Short mmCIF file of C-alpha atoms in Angstrom, two decimals:
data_model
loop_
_atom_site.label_atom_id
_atom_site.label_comp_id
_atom_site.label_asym_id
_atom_site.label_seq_id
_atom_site.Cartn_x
_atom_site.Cartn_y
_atom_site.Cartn_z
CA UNK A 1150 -21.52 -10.98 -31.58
CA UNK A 1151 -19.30 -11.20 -28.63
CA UNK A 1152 -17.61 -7.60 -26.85
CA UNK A 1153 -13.93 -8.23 -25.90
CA UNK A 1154 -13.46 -6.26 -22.77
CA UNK A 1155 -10.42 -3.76 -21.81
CA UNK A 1156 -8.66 -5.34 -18.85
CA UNK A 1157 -9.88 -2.67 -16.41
CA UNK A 1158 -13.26 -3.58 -17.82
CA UNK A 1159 -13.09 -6.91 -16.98
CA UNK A 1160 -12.04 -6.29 -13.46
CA UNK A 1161 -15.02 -3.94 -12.63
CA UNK A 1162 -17.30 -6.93 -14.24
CA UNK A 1163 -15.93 -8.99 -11.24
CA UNK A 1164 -17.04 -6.99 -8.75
CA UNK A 1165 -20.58 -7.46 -9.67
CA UNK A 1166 -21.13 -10.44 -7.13
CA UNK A 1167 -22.74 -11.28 -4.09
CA UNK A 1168 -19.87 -9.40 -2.14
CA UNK A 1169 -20.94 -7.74 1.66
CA UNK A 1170 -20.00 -4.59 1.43
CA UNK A 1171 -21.37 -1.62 4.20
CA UNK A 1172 -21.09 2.16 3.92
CA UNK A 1173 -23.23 4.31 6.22
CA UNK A 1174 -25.21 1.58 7.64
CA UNK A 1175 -26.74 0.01 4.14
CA UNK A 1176 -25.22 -2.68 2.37
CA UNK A 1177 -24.39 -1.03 -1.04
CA UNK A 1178 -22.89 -2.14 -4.55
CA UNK A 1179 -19.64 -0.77 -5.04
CA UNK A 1180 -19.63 -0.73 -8.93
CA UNK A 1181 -22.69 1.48 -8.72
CA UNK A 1182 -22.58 3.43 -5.46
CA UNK A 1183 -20.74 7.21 -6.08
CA UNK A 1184 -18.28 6.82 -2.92
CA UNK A 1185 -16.56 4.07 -5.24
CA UNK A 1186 -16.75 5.56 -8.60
CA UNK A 1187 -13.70 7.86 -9.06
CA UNK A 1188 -11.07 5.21 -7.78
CA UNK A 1189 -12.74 2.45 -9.79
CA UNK A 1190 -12.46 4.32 -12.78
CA UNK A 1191 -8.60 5.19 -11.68
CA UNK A 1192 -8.33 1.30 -11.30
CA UNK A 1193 -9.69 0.36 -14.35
CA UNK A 1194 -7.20 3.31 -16.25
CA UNK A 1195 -4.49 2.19 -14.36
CA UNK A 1196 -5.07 -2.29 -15.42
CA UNK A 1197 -5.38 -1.00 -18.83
CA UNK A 1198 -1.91 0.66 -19.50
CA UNK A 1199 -0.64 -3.10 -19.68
CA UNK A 1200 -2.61 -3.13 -23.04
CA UNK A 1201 -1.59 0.33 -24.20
CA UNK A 1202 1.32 0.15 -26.79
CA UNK A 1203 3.29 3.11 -25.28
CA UNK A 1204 2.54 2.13 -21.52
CA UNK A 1205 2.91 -1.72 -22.01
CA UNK A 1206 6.30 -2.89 -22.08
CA UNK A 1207 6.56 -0.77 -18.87
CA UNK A 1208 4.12 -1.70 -16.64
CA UNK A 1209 3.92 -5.53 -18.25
CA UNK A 1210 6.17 -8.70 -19.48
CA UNK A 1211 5.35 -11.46 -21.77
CA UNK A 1212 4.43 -14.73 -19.76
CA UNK A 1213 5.27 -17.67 -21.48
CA UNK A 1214 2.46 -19.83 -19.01
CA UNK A 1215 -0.61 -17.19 -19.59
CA UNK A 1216 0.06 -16.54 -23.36
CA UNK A 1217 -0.62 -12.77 -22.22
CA UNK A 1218 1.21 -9.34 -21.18
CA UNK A 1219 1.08 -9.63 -17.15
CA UNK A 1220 1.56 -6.85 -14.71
CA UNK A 1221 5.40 -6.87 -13.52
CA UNK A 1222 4.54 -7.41 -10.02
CA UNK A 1223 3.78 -10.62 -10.96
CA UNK A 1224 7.20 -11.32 -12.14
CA UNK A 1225 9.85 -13.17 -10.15
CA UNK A 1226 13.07 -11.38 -10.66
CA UNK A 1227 15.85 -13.62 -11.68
CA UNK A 1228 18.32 -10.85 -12.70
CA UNK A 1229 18.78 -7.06 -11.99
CA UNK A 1230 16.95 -6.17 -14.77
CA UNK A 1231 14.48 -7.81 -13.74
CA UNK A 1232 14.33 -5.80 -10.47
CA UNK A 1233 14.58 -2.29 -12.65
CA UNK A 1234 11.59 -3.70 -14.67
CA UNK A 1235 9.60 -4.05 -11.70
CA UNK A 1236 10.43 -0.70 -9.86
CA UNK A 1237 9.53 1.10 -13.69
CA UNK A 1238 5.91 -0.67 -13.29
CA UNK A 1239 5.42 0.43 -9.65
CA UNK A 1240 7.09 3.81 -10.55
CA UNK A 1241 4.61 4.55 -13.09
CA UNK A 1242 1.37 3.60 -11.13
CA UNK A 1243 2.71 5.69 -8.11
CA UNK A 1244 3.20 8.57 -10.35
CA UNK A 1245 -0.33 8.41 -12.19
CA UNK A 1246 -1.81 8.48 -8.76
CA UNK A 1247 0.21 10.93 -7.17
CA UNK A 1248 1.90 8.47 -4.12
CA UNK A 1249 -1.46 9.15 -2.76
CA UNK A 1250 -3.11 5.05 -3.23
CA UNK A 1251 -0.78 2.58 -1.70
CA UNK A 1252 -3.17 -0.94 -2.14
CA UNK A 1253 -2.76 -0.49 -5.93
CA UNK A 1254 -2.63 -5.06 -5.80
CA UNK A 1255 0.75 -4.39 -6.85
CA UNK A 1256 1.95 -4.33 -3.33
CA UNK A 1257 -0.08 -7.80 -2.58
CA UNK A 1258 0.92 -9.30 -5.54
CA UNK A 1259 4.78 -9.03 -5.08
CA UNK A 1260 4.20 -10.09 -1.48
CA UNK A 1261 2.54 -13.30 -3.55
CA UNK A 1262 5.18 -13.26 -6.02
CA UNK A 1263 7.69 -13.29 -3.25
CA UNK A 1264 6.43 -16.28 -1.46
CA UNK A 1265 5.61 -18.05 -4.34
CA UNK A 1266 9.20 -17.48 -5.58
CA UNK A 1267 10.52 -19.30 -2.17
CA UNK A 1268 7.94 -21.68 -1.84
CA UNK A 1269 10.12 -24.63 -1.49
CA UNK A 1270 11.92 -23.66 1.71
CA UNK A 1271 8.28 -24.00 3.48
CA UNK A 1272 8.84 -27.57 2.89
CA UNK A 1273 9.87 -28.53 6.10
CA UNK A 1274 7.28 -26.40 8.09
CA UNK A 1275 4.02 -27.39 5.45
CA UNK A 1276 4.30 -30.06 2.50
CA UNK A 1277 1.33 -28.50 1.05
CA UNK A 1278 2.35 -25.05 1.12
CA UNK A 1279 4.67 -25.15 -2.01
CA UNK A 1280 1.67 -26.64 -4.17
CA UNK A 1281 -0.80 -24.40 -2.80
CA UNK A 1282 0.78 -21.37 -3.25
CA UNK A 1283 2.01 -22.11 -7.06
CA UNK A 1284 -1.86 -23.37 -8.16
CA UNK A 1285 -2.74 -19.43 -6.54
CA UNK A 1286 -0.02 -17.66 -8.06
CA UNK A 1287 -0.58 -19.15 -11.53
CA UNK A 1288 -4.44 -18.15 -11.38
CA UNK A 1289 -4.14 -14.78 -9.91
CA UNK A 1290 -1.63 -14.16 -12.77
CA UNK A 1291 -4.06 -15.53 -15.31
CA UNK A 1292 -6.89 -13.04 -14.08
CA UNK A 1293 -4.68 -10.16 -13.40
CA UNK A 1294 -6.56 -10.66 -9.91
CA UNK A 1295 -6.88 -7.37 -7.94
CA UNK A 1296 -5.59 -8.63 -4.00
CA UNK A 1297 -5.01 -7.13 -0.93
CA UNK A 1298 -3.73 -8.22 2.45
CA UNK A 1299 -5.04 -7.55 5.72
CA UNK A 1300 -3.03 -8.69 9.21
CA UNK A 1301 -3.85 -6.65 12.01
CA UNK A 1302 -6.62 -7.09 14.61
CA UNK A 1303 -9.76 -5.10 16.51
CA UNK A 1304 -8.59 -2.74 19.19
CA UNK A 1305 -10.40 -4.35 21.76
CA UNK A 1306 -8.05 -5.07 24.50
CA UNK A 1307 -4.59 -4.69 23.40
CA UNK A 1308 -3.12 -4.95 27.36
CA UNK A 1309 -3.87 -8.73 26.76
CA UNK A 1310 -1.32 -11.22 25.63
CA UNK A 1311 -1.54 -12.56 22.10
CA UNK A 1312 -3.89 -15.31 21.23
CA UNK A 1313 -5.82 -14.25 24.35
CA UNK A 1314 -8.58 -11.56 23.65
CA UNK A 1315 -11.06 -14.12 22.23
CA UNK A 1316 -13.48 -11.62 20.62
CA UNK A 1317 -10.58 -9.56 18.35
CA UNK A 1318 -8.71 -12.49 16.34
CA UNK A 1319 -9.27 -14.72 13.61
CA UNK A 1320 -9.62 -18.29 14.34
CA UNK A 1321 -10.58 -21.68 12.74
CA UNK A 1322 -13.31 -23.01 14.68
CA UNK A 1323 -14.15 -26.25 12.64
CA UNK A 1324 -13.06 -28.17 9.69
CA UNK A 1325 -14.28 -31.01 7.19
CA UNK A 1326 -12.81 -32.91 3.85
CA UNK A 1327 -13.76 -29.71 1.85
CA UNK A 1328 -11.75 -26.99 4.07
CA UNK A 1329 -12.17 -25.09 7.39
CA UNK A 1330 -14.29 -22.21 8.49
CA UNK A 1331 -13.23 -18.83 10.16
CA UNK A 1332 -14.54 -16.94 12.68
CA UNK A 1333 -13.46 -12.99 13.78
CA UNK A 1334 -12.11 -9.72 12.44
CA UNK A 1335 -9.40 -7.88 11.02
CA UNK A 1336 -9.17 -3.99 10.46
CA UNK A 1337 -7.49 -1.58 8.35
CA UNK A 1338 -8.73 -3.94 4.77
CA UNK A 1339 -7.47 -0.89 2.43
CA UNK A 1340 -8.90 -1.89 -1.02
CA UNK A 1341 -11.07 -4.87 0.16
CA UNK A 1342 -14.20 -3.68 -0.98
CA UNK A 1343 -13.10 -3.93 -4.26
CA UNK A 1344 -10.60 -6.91 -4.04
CA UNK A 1345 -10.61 -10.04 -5.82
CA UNK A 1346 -9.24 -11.76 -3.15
CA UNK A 1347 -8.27 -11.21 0.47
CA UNK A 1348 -5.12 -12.44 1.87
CA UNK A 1349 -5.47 -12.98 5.65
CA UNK A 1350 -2.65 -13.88 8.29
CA UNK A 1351 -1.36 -12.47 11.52
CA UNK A 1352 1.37 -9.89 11.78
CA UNK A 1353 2.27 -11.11 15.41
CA UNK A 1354 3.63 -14.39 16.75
CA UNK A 1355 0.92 -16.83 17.57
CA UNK A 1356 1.85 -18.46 20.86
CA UNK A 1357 2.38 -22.29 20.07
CA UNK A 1358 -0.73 -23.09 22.54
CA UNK A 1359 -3.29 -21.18 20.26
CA UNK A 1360 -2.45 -23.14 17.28
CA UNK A 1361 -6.12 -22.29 15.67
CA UNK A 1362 -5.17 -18.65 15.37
CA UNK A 1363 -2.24 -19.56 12.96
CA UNK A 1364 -3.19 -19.70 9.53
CA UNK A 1365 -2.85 -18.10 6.35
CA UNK A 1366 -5.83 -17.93 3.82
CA UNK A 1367 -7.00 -16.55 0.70
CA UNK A 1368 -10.72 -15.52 0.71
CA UNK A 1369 -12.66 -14.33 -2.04
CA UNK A 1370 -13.88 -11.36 -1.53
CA UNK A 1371 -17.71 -12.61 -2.42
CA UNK A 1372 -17.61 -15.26 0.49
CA UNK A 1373 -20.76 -15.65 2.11
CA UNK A 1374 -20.56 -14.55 5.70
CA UNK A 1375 -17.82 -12.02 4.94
CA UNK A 1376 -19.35 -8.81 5.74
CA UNK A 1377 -16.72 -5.51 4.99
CA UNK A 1378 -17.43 -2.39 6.93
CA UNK A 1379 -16.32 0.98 5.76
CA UNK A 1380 -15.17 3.86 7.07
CA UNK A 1381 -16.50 7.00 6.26
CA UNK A 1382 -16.52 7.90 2.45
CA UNK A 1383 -14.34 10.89 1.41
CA UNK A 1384 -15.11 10.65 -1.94
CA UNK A 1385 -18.97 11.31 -2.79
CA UNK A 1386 -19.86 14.94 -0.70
CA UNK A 1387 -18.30 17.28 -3.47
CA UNK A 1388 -17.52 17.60 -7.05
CA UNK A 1389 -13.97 17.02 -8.91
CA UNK A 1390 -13.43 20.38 -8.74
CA UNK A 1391 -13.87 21.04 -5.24
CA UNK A 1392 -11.73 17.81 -3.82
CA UNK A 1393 -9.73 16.59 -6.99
CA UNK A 1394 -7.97 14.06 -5.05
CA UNK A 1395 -10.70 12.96 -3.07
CA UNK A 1396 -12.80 12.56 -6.44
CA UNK A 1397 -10.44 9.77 -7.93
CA UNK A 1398 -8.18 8.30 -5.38
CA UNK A 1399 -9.74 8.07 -2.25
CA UNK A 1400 -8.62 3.86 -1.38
CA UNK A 1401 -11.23 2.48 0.65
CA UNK A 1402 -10.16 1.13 4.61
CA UNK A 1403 -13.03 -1.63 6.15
CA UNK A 1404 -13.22 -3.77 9.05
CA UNK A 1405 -13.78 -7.11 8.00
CA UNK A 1406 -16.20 -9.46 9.84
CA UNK A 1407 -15.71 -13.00 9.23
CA UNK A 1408 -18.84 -14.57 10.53
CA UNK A 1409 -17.80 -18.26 10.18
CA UNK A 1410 -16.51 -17.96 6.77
CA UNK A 1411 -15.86 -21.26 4.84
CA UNK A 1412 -12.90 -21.29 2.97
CA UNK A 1413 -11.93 -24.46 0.74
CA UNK A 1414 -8.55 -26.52 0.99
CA UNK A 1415 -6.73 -25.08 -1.67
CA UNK A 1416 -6.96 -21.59 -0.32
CA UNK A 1417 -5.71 -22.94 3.01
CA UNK A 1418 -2.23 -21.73 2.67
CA UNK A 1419 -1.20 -22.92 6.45
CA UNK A 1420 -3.03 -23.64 9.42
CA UNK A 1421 -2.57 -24.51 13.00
CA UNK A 1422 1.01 -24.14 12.44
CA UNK A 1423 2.16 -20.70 14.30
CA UNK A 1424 6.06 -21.59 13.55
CA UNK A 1425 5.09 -21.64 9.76
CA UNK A 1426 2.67 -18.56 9.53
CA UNK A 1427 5.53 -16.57 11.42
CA UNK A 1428 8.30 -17.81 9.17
CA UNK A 1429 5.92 -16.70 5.62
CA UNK A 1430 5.63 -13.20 7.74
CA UNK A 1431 9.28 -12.93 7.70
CA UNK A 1432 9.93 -14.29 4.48
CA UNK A 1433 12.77 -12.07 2.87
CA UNK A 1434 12.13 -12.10 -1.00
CA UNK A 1435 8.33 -11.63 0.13
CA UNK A 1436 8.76 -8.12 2.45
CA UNK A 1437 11.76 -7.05 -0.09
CA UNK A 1438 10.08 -7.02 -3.02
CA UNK A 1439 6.46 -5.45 -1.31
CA UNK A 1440 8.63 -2.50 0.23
CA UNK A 1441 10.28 -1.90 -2.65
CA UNK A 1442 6.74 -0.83 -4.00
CA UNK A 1443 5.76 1.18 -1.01
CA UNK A 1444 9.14 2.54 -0.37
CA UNK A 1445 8.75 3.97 -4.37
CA UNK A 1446 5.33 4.80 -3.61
CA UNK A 1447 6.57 6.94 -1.10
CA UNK A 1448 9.04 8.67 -3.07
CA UNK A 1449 5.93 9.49 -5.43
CA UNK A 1450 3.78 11.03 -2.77
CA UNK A 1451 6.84 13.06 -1.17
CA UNK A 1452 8.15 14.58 -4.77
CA UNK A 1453 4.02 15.78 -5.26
CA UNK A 1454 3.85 17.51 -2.11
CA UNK A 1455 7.09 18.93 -2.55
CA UNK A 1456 5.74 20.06 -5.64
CA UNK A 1457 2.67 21.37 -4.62
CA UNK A 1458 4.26 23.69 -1.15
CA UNK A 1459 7.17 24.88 -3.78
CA UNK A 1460 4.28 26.34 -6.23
CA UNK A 1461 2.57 27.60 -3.31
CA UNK A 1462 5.04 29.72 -1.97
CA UNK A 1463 5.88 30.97 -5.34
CA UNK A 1464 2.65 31.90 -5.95
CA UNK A 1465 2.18 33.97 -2.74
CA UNK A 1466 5.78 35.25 -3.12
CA UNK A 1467 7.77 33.90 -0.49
CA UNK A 1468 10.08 31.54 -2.12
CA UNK A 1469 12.66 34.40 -1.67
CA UNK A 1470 12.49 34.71 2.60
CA UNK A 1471 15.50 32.47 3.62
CA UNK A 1472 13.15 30.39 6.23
CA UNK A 1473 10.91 29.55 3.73
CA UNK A 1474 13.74 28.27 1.18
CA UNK A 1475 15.12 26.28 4.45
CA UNK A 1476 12.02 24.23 4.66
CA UNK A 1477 11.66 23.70 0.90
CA UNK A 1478 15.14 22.74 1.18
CA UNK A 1479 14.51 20.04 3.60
CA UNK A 1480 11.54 18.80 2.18
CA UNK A 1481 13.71 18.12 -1.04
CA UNK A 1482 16.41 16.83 1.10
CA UNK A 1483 13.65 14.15 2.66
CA UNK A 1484 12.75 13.71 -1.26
CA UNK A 1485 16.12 12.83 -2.22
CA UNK A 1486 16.95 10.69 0.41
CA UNK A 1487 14.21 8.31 -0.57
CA UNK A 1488 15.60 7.97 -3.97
CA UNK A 1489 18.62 7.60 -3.06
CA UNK A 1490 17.71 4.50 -0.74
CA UNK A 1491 15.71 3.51 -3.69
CA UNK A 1492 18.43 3.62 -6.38
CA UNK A 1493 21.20 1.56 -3.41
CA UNK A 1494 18.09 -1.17 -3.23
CA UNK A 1495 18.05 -2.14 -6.79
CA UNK A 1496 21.68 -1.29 -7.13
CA UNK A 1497 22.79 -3.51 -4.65
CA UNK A 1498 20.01 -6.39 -5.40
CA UNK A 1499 21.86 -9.93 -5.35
CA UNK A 1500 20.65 -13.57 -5.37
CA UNK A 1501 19.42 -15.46 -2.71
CA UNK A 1502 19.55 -19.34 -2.14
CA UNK A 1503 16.87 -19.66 -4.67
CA UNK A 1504 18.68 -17.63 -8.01
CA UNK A 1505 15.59 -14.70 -7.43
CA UNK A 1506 17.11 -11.71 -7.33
CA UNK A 1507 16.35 -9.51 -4.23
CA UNK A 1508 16.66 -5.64 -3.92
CA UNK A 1509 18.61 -5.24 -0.40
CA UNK A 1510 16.27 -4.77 1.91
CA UNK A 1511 18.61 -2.77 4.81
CA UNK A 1512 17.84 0.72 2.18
CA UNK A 1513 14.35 -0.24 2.05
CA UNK A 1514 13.56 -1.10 5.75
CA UNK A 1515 16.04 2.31 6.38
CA UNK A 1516 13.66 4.14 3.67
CA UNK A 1517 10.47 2.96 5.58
CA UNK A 1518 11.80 4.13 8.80
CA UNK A 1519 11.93 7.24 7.64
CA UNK A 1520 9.01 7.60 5.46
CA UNK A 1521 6.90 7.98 8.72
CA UNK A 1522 8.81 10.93 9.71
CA UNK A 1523 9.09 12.65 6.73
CA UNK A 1524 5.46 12.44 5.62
CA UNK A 1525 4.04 14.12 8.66
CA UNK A 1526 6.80 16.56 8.35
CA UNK A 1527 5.98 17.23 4.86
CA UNK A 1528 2.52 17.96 5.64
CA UNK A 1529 3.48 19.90 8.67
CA UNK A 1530 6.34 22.30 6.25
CA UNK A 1531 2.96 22.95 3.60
CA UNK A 1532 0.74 23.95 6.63
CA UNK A 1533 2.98 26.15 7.99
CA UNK A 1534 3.91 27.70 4.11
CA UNK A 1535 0.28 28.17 3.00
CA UNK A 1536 -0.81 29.29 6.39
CA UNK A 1537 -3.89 31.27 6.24
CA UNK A 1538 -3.98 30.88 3.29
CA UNK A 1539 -6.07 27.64 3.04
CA UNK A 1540 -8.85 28.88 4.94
CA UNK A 1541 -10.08 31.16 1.95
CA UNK A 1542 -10.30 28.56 -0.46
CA UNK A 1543 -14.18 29.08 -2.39
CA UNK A 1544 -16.70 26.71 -1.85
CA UNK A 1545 -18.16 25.52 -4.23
CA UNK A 1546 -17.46 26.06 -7.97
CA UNK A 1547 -15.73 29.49 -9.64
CA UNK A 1548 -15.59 30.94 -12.94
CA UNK A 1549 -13.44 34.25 -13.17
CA UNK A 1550 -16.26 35.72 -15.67
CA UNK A 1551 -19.52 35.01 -13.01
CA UNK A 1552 -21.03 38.05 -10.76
CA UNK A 1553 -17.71 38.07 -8.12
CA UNK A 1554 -15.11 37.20 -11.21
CA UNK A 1555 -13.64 40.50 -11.27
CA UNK A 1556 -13.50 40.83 -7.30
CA UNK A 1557 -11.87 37.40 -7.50
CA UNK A 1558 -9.58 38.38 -10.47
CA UNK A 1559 -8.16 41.26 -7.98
CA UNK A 1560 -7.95 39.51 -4.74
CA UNK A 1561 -7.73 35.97 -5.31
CA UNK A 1562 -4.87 36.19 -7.91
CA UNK A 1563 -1.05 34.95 -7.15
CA UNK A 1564 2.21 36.09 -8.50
CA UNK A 1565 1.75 34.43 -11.42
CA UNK A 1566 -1.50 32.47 -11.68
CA UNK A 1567 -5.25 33.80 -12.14
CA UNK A 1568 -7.86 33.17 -9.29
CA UNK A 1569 -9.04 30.39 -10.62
CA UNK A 1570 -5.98 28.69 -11.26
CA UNK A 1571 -4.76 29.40 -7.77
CA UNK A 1572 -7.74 28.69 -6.18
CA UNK A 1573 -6.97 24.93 -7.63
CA UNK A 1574 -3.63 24.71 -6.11
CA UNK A 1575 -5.12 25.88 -2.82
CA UNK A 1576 -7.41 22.89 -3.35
CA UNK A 1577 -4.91 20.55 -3.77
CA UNK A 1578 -3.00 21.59 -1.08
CA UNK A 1579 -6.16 21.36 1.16
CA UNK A 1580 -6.84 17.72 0.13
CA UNK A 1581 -3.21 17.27 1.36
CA UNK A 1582 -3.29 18.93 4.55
CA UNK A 1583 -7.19 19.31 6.28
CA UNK A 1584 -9.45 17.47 4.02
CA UNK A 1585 -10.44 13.95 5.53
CA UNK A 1586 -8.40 12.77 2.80
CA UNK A 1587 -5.67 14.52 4.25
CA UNK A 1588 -5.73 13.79 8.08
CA UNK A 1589 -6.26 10.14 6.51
CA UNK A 1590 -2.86 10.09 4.58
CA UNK A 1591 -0.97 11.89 7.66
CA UNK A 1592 -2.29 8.77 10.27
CA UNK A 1593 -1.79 6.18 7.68
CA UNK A 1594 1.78 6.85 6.61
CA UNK A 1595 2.61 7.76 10.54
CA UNK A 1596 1.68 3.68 11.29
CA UNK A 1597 2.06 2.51 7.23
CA UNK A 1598 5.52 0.49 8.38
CA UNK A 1599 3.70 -0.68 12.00
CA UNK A 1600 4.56 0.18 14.94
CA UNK A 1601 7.29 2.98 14.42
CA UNK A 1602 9.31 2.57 17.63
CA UNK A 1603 9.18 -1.23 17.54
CA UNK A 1604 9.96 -1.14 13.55
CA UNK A 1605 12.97 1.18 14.64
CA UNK A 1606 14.21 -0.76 17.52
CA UNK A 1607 14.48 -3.66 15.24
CA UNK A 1608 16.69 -1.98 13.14
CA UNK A 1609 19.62 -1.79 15.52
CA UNK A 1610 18.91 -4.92 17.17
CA UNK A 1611 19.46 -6.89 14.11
CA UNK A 1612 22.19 -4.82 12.84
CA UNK A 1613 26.20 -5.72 12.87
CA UNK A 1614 27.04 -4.49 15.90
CA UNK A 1615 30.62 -5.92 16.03
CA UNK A 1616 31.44 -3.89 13.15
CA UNK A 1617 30.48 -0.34 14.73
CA UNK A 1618 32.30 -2.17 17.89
CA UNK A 1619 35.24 -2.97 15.53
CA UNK A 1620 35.43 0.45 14.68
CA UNK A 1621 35.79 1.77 18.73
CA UNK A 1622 38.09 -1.08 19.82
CA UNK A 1623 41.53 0.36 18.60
CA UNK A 1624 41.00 3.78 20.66
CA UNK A 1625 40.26 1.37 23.65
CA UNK A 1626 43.78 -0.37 23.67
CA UNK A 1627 46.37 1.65 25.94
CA UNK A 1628 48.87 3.54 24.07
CA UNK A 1629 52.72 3.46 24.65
CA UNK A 1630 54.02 6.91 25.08
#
């Protein structure tokens, strides 16, 4: 008698392979080891809500080539519906995990979708590419494959030019008639341990000298000689109770060792080609439709801290002083401004050369510019709100009716919650603000975007700047008296 398994089901079965994966010096399974069993299970809820009649039609379309319901992210938008259909799948994953897990796969997949959706114009550069890319696309969709994508190199010695610090960057360092083999590492792998597939290129320009350094690959996350190093778990010191976030959505971040890792042909997306590689890191319909997940993400993660500093300060009564009301103000203000950037993105999505239809990408890149300065903030606004406060959180676990429930009852109380249930919201906002979790979420959506000055420097230097000039010319021109 054969067991059909749930979707999520069947994606935790993968992840019972030969994978590499390290966590405080062992080399541990991540299906069975605790550090990885609250955001599996979150995982596994969240692939299954494609399957669930009221959830489906949401977070899933009909595909005609997989005879199956596939996650929207996987869909190439060829209409503004379309685009609205997407942002309601990414909307409702954000909002089941709080903003707080940003390497859901939905983000890799549209990056997937994007290229695959604008594969032909990488004829010129790669005839392979355009192939390649569709054989990937169609099985990824077909497996409702969990990816990620990891660009960035070791810190080893950044004063060095590109392509030059030997030690820090992936290379290719041989290849046959079956495919090449990679040597190196990449950092900040959020969600690798527990990938399908990894999704490896550079985020800077290779120099054209150091063609080896330019590829783009798809590994499997089980290759031999990939070893994945994690950081420190946040999830497995405490109960639910105690670190509810922690408990359930704590995304993993690894270092990823490639210690001549073979990767076949057809998973060879480009290689020794830096013009190429740097064109598919620019590619429009790719970064639009990625940022529009992260830039609703964001708006996710901003509304539940607003959420969670507004019920704190109602709860110790000062929701009526005016310079607390300014700061919830503002924090609503940072809130709304995100949606709004959100809502001109899809509302002003329009064709491009290839009929897919693109959310404009000047509210999102405007949206992700900000979204490193009004996290922090955020954080900064509940610190400053809860104050002391969220040093006399409990340890441990509470129940108002134990030996200290009375004492509790009188002094741990708010204006209108019991102890207990206060003593959760103090929890939460903990997690937010000073639990590793926290400082975690605070560095990562500081540097989410890159490099913040660079990203914002960018901004006006590709910007229409004979339009603002247009608009200063006339009060240049003399006037006759």
């Amino acid at each position: 008698m054969s067991i059909t398994m749930s979707r999520g089901q069947a994606y935790i079965h993968r992840l019972n392979d030969e994978r590499n994966v390290w966590l405080d010096g062992e080399r541990i399974q991540v299906t069975e080891h605790p550090a990885f069993q609250g955001t599996l299970q979150t995982i596994e809820g969240l692939f299954n809500l494609a399957d669930d009649p009221e959830t489906r039609d949401i977070v899933a379309y009909w595909d005609e080539q997989t005879g199956s319901y596939v996650h929207q992210s996987f869909l190439v938008p060829r209409s503004a519906l379309d685009v609205t259909s997407r942002a309601a799948a990414f909307r409702l994953w954000s909002d089941r995990t709080y903003g707080v897990m940003s390497r859901l796969s939905d983000y890799a997949r549209s990056r997937l979708t994007g290229w695959y959706a604008t594969r032909h114009e990488m004829t010129a550069h790669d005839p392979a590419f355009a192939g390649r890319i569709s054989d990937y696309y169609e099985e990824a969709k077909r497996k409702d494959a969990f990816l990620t994508i990891v660009q960035r190199d070791p810190q080893i010695n950044r004063s060095l030019p590109v392509g030059e610090d030997e030690d820090a960057m992936l290379r290719i360092v041989k290849s046959n008639t079956e495919g090449m083999v990679i040597r190196g590492a990449k950092m900040i792998a959020t969600a690798a341990p527990y990938a399908d597939d990894i999704i490896a290129y550079p985020v800077q320009r290779i120099p054209s000298h150091r063609p080896e350094l330019a590829h783009m690959v798809i590994v499997a996350a089980d290759s031999p000689g990939l070893h994945m190093m994690c950081r420190e778990s946040f999830a497995a010191k405490d109960s639910d109770r105690s670190h509810p976030l922690s408990a359930q959505y704590d995304e993993m971040d690894a270092v990823l060792f490639f210690d001549d890792v073979f990767v076949p042909w057809e998973r060879v997306l480009l290689h020794n080609n830096p013009e190429a590689v740097w064109q598919i890191r620019c590619n429009a319909a790719s970064s639009s439709l990625a940022y529009h997940q992260s830039i609703i993400r964001l708006h996710s993660k901003l509304a539940f801290i607003t959420a969670v500093t507004s019920s704190i300060a109602k709860e110790i009564g000062v929701d009526s002083f005016l310079n607390v009301q300014e700061q919830l103000g503002e924090m609503i203000s940072q809130m709304q401004t995100i949606e709004g950037l959100v809502i001109a993105a899809e509302s002003q999505s329009k064709p491009d050369s290839f009929g897919n239809w693109i959310p404009e990408f000047k509210y999102i890149e405007t949206a992700r510019n900000l979204g490193n300065r009004y996290y922090p903030r955020a954080v900064e606004i509940l610190k400053t709100i809860a104050a002391g406060g969220l040093f006399q959180i409990p340890s441990g676990t509470f129940e108002q009716n134990g030996s200290m429930g009375s004492l509790m009852g009188q002094y741990l109380g708010g204006v209108t919650m019991q102890a207990p249930e206060k003593i959760r919201l103090f929890q939460l906002a903990w997690e937010l603000t000073g639990s590793p979790l926290g400082a975690r979420h605070d560095l990562y959506e500081r540097f989410y975007a890159g490099d913040p000055v660079r990203n914002r420097a960018s901004q006006y230097v590709q910007y229409d700047k004979e339009a603002l000039s247009a608009k200063v010319g006339p009060w240049l021109i003399p006037r006759e008296n």
